Coordinates of C-alpha atoms in Angstrom, one line a residue:
M1 CA 10.9 -2.3 -5.1
S2 CA 13.5 -2.2 -2.3
T3 CA 13.0 -4.1 1.0
H4 CA 13.0 -1.6 3.9
S5 CA 15.9 -2.1 6.2
N6 CA 16.2 1.4 7.7
A7 CA 13.1 3.1 9.0
E8 CA 14.5 6.6 8.3
E9 CA 15.5 5.8 4.7
E10 CA 12.2 4.4 3.5
S11 CA 8.6 5.4 3.9
D12 CA 7.2 5.3 7.4
S13 CA 4.0 3.9 6.2
V14 CA 3.3 0.3 5.4
S15 CA 1.0 -1.4 3.0
P16 CA -1.6 -3.1 5.2
L17 CA -1.3 -6.6 3.7
G18 CA 0.6 -8.4 6.4
P19 CA 4.0 -10.1 6.5
K20 CA 5.1 -12.7 4.0
D21 CA 6.9 -14.6 6.7
I22 CA 4.1 -14.4 9.2
D23 CA 4.3 -17.1 12.0
L24 CA 1.1 -19.1 11.8
D25 CA 1.7 -20.5 15.3
D26 CA 1.8 -16.9 16.6
L27 CA -1.5 -16.2 14.8
W28 CA -3.0 -19.3 16.4
R29 CA -2.0 -18.0 19.8
E30 CA -3.3 -14.5 19.0
S31 CA -6.7 -16.0 17.9
W32 CA -7.0 -18.9 20.4
S33 CA -9.4 -17.3 22.9
D34 CA -11.7 -16.1 20.1
E35 CA -11.6 -19.4 18.4
E36 CA -12.7 -21.1 21.6
D37 CA -15.6 -18.8 21.8
D38 CA -16.6 -19.6 18.2
V39 CA -16.3 -23.4 18.9
K40 CA -18.7 -23.0 21.8
K41 CA -21.1 -21.0 19.6
K42 CA -20.9 -23.6 16.9
R43 CA -21.8 -26.4 19.3
Q44 CA -24.7 -24.5 20.7
L45 CA -26.0 -23.8 17.2
K46 CA -25.6 -27.4 16.2
A47 CA -27.8 -28.4 19.1
E48 CA -30.5 -25.9 17.9
S49 CA -30.2 -26.5 14.2
R50 CA -28.3 -28.7 11.7
S51 CA -28.1 -25.9 9.2
W52 CA -24.4 -25.6 8.1
G53 CA -25.2 -22.3 6.4
L54 CA -26.1 -20.8 9.8
I55 CA -23.0 -22.2 11.5
K56 CA -20.8 -20.8 8.7
Q57 CA -22.3 -17.4 9.3
V58 CA -21.4 -17.5 13.0
V59 CA -17.8 -18.6 12.5
H60 CA -17.1 -16.6 9.4
W61 CA -15.3 -13.7 11.2
S62 CA -13.1 -15.9 13.5
P63 CA -9.5 -14.7 13.1
F64 CA -8.3 -18.3 12.9
V65 CA -10.8 -19.2 10.2
Q66 CA -9.6 -16.2 8.2
V67 CA -6.0 -17.3 8.7
Y68 CA -6.7 -20.9 7.7
K69 CA -8.7 -19.7 4.7
K70 CA -6.0 -17.4 3.4
K71 CA -2.9 -18.9 5.0
Y72 CA -2.2 -15.5 6.5
P73 CA -4.6 -12.5 6.5
W74 CA -2.4 -9.7 5.2
V75 CA 0.7 -9.9 3.0
Q76 CA 3.2 -7.2 3.8
L77 CA 4.5 -6.0 0.4
A78 CA 6.3 -2.9 1.7
G79 CA 7.4 -1.6 5.0
H80 CA 8.6 -2.9 8.3
S81 CA 8.2 -6.4 9.7
G82 CA 5.8 -6.7 12.7
A83 CA 4.0 -3.5 11.9
F84 CA 0.6 -5.4 11.8
K85 CA -1.2 -7.7 14.0
P86 CA -4.4 -9.7 13.2
C87 CA -7.5 -8.6 15.0
D88 CA -11.2 -9.7 15.0
N89 CA -14.4 -8.9 13.2
G90 CA -12.8 -7.9 9.9
T91 CA -10.2 -5.6 11.4
I92 CA -6.4 -5.3 11.6
L93 CA -4.0 -3.6 14.0
K94 CA -1.3 -1.3 12.7
K95 CA 1.5 0.2 14.8
K96 CA 0.5 3.7 15.7
T97 CA 2.6 6.7 14.6
D98 CA 1.5 10.2 15.7
K99 CA 1.4 11.6 12.2
E100 CA -0.7 8.9 10.7
F101 CA -3.0 8.9 13.8
L102 CA -3.6 12.6 13.3
C103 CA -4.4 12.1 9.7
L104 CA -6.8 9.2 10.3
T105 CA -8.6 11.4 12.9
K106 CA -8.9 14.3 10.5
I107 CA -10.2 12.0 7.8
L108 CA -13.2 11.1 10.1
E109 CA -14.3 14.7 9.6
D110 CA -14.0 14.6 5.7
E111 CA -17.0 12.9 4.1
H112 CA -15.1 12.5 0.9
M113 CA -12.0 10.8 2.3
L114 CA -14.2 8.4 4.2
Q115 CA -15.5 6.9 0.9
I116 CA -12.0 5.9 -0.3
T117 CA -10.0 4.9 2.8
P118 CA -10.2 2.0 5.3
K119 CA -12.6 2.4 8.2
F120 CA -10.8 3.7 11.3
Y121 CA -11.8 2.5 14.7
G122 CA -9.5 4.4 17.0
E123 CA -6.4 3.3 18.9
V124 CA -5.8 0.1 20.8
E125 CA -3.1 -0.9 23.3
K126 CA -1.7 -4.4 23.0
E127 CA 1.2 -5.9 24.8
G128 CA 2.4 -2.4 25.9
L129 CA 2.3 -1.0 22.3
M130 CA -0.1 1.3 20.7
Y131 CA -1.9 0.4 17.5
V132 CA -4.6 1.9 15.2
K133 CA -7.5 -0.4 14.5
L134 CA -8.4 -0.5 10.8
Q135 CA -10.7 -2.3 8.4
D136 CA -9.3 -5.5 7.0
L137 CA -9.5 -4.6 3.3
L138 CA -9.1 -8.3 2.3
A139 CA -11.9 -9.6 4.4
E140 CA -14.6 -9.4 1.7
F141 CA -12.5 -11.4 -0.8
D142 CA -12.1 -15.1 -1.1
N143 CA -8.7 -15.5 -2.7
P144 CA -7.5 -12.0 -3.3
S145 CA -4.8 -10.7 -5.6
V146 CA -3.3 -7.4 -4.4
C147 CA -1.2 -4.6 -5.9
D148 CA 0.3 -1.8 -3.9
I149 CA 0.9 1.3 -6.0
K150 CA 2.9 4.2 -4.4
M151 CA 1.5 7.5 -5.6
G152 CA 3.1 10.8 -6.4
T153 CA 6.2 12.1 -8.2
R154 CA 8.3 11.9 -5.1
T155 CA 8.2 9.7 -2.0
Y156 CA 10.1 12.0 0.4
L157 CA 9.0 15.1 2.2
E158 CA 10.6 18.4 1.5
E159 CA 11.5 18.6 5.2
E160 CA 13.4 15.3 4.9
L161 CA 15.4 16.8 2.0
I162 CA 16.3 19.9 3.9
K163 CA 17.3 18.0 7.1
A164 CA 19.4 15.6 5.1
R165 CA 21.3 18.5 3.5
E166 CA 21.8 20.3 6.8
K167 CA 23.2 17.1 8.3
R168 CA 25.2 15.7 5.4
T169 CA 25.6 12.0 6.4
M170 CA 27.2 9.5 4.1
R171 CA 25.2 6.3 4.1
K172 CA 26.9 3.1 3.3
D173 CA 23.6 1.1 3.4
M174 CA 22.2 3.3 0.6
Y175 CA 25.3 3.0 -1.4
E176 CA 25.1 -0.8 -1.2
K177 CA 21.4 -0.7 -2.3
M178 CA 22.4 1.5 -5.2
V179 CA 25.2 -0.6 -6.6
K180 CA 23.1 -3.8 -6.3
V181 CA 20.7 -2.2 -8.8
D182 CA 23.2 -0.3 -10.9
S183 CA 26.9 -0.5 -10.2
S184 CA 27.6 2.3 -12.7
E185 CA 25.5 4.9 -10.9
P186 CA 27.8 6.0 -8.1
T187 CA 30.3 8.8 -8.8
E188 CA 34.0 8.3 -8.4
E189 CA 33.9 10.0 -5.0
E190 CA 30.9 7.8 -3.9
N191 CA 32.8 4.7 -5.0
R192 CA 35.8 5.8 -3.0
L193 CA 33.8 6.4 0.1
K194 CA 31.5 3.5 -0.6
A195 CA 28.6 5.7 0.6
V196 CA 26.0 8.2 -0.7
T197 CA 23.9 10.9 1.0
K198 CA 20.3 10.4 1.6
P199 CA 19.0 13.1 -0.8
R200 CA 21.2 11.6 -3.6
Y201 CA 19.8 8.1 -2.9
M202 CA 16.2 9.3 -2.7
Q203 CA 16.3 11.3 -6.0
W204 CA 18.1 8.4 -7.8
R205 CA 15.5 6.0 -6.6
E206 CA 12.7 8.2 -8.0
R207 CA 14.4 8.3 -11.4
L208 CA 14.9 4.6 -11.4
S209 CA 11.2 3.7 -11.3
S210 CA 8.1 5.2 -12.9
T211 CA 7.7 7.6 -9.9
A212 CA 9.5 10.5 -11.7
T213 CA 8.0 9.8 -15.2
L214 CA 4.4 8.7 -14.5
G215 CA 3.8 9.9 -10.9
F216 CA 3.3 6.4 -9.4
R217 CA 5.2 3.2 -9.1
I218 CA 4.3 -0.5 -8.5
D219 CA 5.7 -1.3 -5.0
G220 CA 4.6 -4.9 -4.8
I221 CA 2.1 -7.5 -6.0
K222 CA 0.7 -10.6 -4.3
Q223 CA -1.2 -12.8 -6.7
A224 CA -3.6 -15.3 -5.3
D225 CA -1.9 -18.5 -4.1
R226 CA 1.6 -17.1 -5.0
D227 CA 4.4 -15.5 -3.0
P228 CA 4.6 -11.7 -2.9
D229 CA 6.7 -10.1 -5.7
K230 CA 8.6 -7.0 -4.8
N231 CA 11.0 -7.0 -7.8
F232 CA 9.7 -3.8 -9.5
K233 CA 12.6 -1.5 -8.8
T234 CA 13.3 -0.8 -12.4
V235 CA 9.7 -1.0 -13.9
R236 CA 9.8 2.5 -15.3
T237 CA 8.2 2.9 -18.8
R238 CA 4.5 3.0 -19.7
Q239 CA 4.9 -0.3 -21.6
E240 CA 6.6 -2.0 -18.7
V241 CA 3.9 -0.9 -16.2
A242 CA 1.1 -1.9 -18.5
Y243 CA 2.7 -5.3 -19.0
V244 CA 2.9 -5.9 -15.2
L245 CA -0.7 -4.7 -14.6
R246 CA -2.1 -6.9 -17.4
K247 CA -0.5 -9.9 -15.8
H248 CA -1.8 -8.8 -12.4
T249 CA -5.4 -8.6 -13.6
D250 CA -5.0 -12.0 -15.3
H251 CA -6.0 -10.3 -18.6
Q252 CA -9.6 -10.2 -17.3
D253 CA -11.3 -7.2 -18.9
S254 CA -14.1 -7.2 -16.3
T255 CA -11.5 -6.8 -13.6
R256 CA -9.8 -4.0 -15.5
L257 CA -13.1 -2.1 -16.0
K258 CA -14.1 -2.5 -12.3
L259 CA -10.7 -1.2 -11.1
L260 CA -10.9 1.6 -13.7
E261 CA -14.3 2.6 -12.4
R262 CA -13.1 2.8 -8.9
L263 CA -10.0 4.8 -9.8
R264 CA -12.1 7.4 -11.5
E265 CA -14.3 7.5 -8.5
I266 CA -11.3 8.1 -6.2
R267 CA -10.0 10.9 -8.5
D268 CA -13.4 12.6 -8.4
T269 CA -13.6 12.2 -4.6
L270 CA -10.1 13.6 -4.0
E271 CA -10.8 16.7 -6.1
K272 CA -13.7 17.5 -3.7
S273 CA -11.8 16.7 -0.5
E274 CA -10.7 19.6 1.8
F275 CA -8.3 17.2 3.6
F276 CA -6.6 16.3 0.4
K277 CA -6.2 20.0 -0.8
T278 CA -4.6 21.0 2.5
H279 CA -2.0 18.1 2.9
E280 CA 1.2 17.2 1.3
V281 CA 0.5 13.5 0.5
I282 CA 3.8 11.6 0.4
G283 CA 4.4 7.9 0.6
S284 CA 0.7 7.1 0.3
S285 CA -0.5 4.1 -1.8
L286 CA -3.5 2.9 -3.7
L287 CA -4.3 -0.7 -2.8
L288 CA -5.8 -2.6 -5.7
V289 CA -7.6 -5.8 -4.7
H290 CA -9.5 -8.3 -6.9
D291 CA -10.8 -11.9 -6.9
Q292 CA -11.2 -14.0 -10.0
P293 CA -14.4 -13.0 -11.8
T294 CA -17.4 -15.2 -11.0
E295 CA -19.6 -15.9 -14.1
G296 CA -18.0 -12.9 -15.8
V297 CA -18.7 -10.6 -12.9
A298 CA -15.6 -9.0 -11.4
R299 CA -15.0 -8.5 -7.7
A300 CA -12.5 -5.7 -7.3
N301 CA -11.9 -2.6 -5.2
V302 CA -9.3 0.2 -4.6
W303 CA -8.5 2.1 -1.4
M304 CA -6.2 4.9 -0.5
I305 CA -3.9 3.8 2.3
D306 CA -0.8 4.8 4.3
F307 CA -0.7 8.3 5.8
G308 CA 2.6 8.0 7.8
K309 CA 4.2 10.8 5.8
T310 CA 1.1 12.9 5.0
T311 CA 1.7 16.4 6.4
P312 CA -0.7 19.3 6.9
L313 CA 0.1 22.6 5.0
Q314 CA 0.4 25.9 6.7
E315 CA -3.0 27.6 7.1
G316 CA -4.3 29.1 3.9
R317 CA -2.1 27.0 1.6
R318 CA -3.6 24.7 -1.0
L319 CA -2.1 22.1 -3.4
D320 CA -3.6 21.0 -6.7
H321 CA -1.5 17.8 -6.7
R322 CA -0.8 18.2 -10.4
T323 CA 1.7 21.1 -10.7
E324 CA 5.2 20.0 -11.2
W325 CA 7.2 20.0 -8.0
E326 CA 9.8 22.7 -7.3
E327 CA 11.4 22.8 -4.0
G328 CA 9.3 25.0 -1.8
N329 CA 5.9 24.5 -3.4
Q330 CA 5.3 21.1 -1.7
E331 CA 3.4 19.8 -4.7
D332 CA 3.5 16.0 -4.6
G333 CA 2.1 15.1 -8.1
Y334 CA -0.5 12.7 -6.6
L335 CA -3.3 13.6 -9.1
A336 CA -0.9 13.8 -12.0
G337 CA 0.0 10.2 -11.2
L338 CA -3.6 9.2 -10.8
D339 CA -4.4 10.8 -14.2
N340 CA -1.7 8.6 -15.7
L341 CA -2.8 5.5 -13.9
I342 CA -6.4 6.0 -15.1
E343 CA -5.2 6.6 -18.7
L344 CA -3.1 3.5 -18.5
F345 CA -6.0 1.3 -17.3
E346 CA -8.2 2.8 -20.1
N347 CA -5.7 1.6 -22.7
L348 CA -4.3 -1.4 -20.9
N349 CA -5.3 -3.8 -23.7
T350 CA -3.7 -1.8 -26.5
I351 CA -0.4 -0.7 -25.0
P352 CA 2.3 -2.9 -26.6
A353 CA 4.4 -5.2 -24.4
P354 CA 8.1 -4.2 -23.8
E355 CA 10.5 -5.4 -26.4
G356 CA 11.3 -9.1 -26.0
L357 CA 8.0 -9.8 -24.2
E358 CA 5.6 -9.3 -27.0
G359 CA 4.3 -12.9 -26.8
E360 CA 3.8 -12.9 -23.1
G361 CA 2.1 -9.6 -22.2

C-alpha cells in the first residue's frame, strides 16, 4: 500500500484509525480540560463511595484515559497526516470535505446504511477548521487489531480519468513510486521523461494489487501492540490475501466466523439500500476490527467507511455494483469485491499458503 504524498493522486478519504506518529503531548493538550473535569468528578465520587467500579465508569470516556489505554486512539493506515483529531465521549473529528459531508448527510436518511456506517453527529469547527464528528469505532474494544480493506475494482472516479486525459500532465512523483515497486514497468518514453501520466499510474496500481482481480485490496493492518503495516502493494492473489488475513485474525476461527457473519450482513444491507444503488462508490473501505477472543467468544465488527469519493449518479440511474466496469457505465465492482471477500473468509482455513510460506500461513 502506498503512502499518500499527493492529495490529488490518492483517495481523498482516510481510514479513521488515527496517525501512527501521533504526538501524545498534543493529545494531552487536546484532552487536558476534559481530564481536569474527570479528576474533579473522581474526587467527588470517592468522597461519596469507595467503589472503584463506579469511578471507572465515570472516567471511562475521558479522551486521555483512552489515549493512555491505547497509546493513541486511532492509527492512520491510509490517507493524509493530520486528518483526524481526538474528541470526547467515544467520538473522533475528521477533516470535512464537501463530498463526504453530503454523503454522510444523505446516509442519515437511509435506514439500511445507518446499520453499517459510523454514527455521524454533524459538523464541528475547531481552530478555524471544519470537521465532521464521527463515532470512534475502536472505543468498544480493549486492544483492537484493525484491517482496512479498500473495496471495488477501481479506486479512481471516471471523472478523474477524463480530466487527467484532457490535461495530460506528466507526473514525476508517480513515476518514482512506480519504479520503487517495479523498475521494469515504465516504457522507454516514460523512462526518458522520468514521468508518467496519472491515468497510466492509476491503472497500473490497480493491476498491481488484488483490486483488479478480486475487487478489493488490503490497504493496511494494525495488529494489537504492533506498529501499522502498509506493505501490501503487491498482495494480489487469492492465496496471498488469505495468508495475510489468517495472520491478521491470529488463526482464531471464532474471530473469522464473527467477521464473516458481519460481512454477510453488510452485503444484505447494501443490496437493500437506495443510497448505495444511486451512488458510484469509489475509494470506500471496510474496516475490520477485532479483539482477542475471551473464553472462546470473539469480539469483532466491520463497518463501511470513507465517502470522500462517493458520487451521486444522475437521476434515474442505478448501479448493481457487480457488472464489469466499462468506461461510461460507472460500475465500481463493490459488491463483486464483497462477494469475493466473503467467499475468501468462508474458505480461509483451507486456502493454501503462497509458495514458500506453507509452514507459516
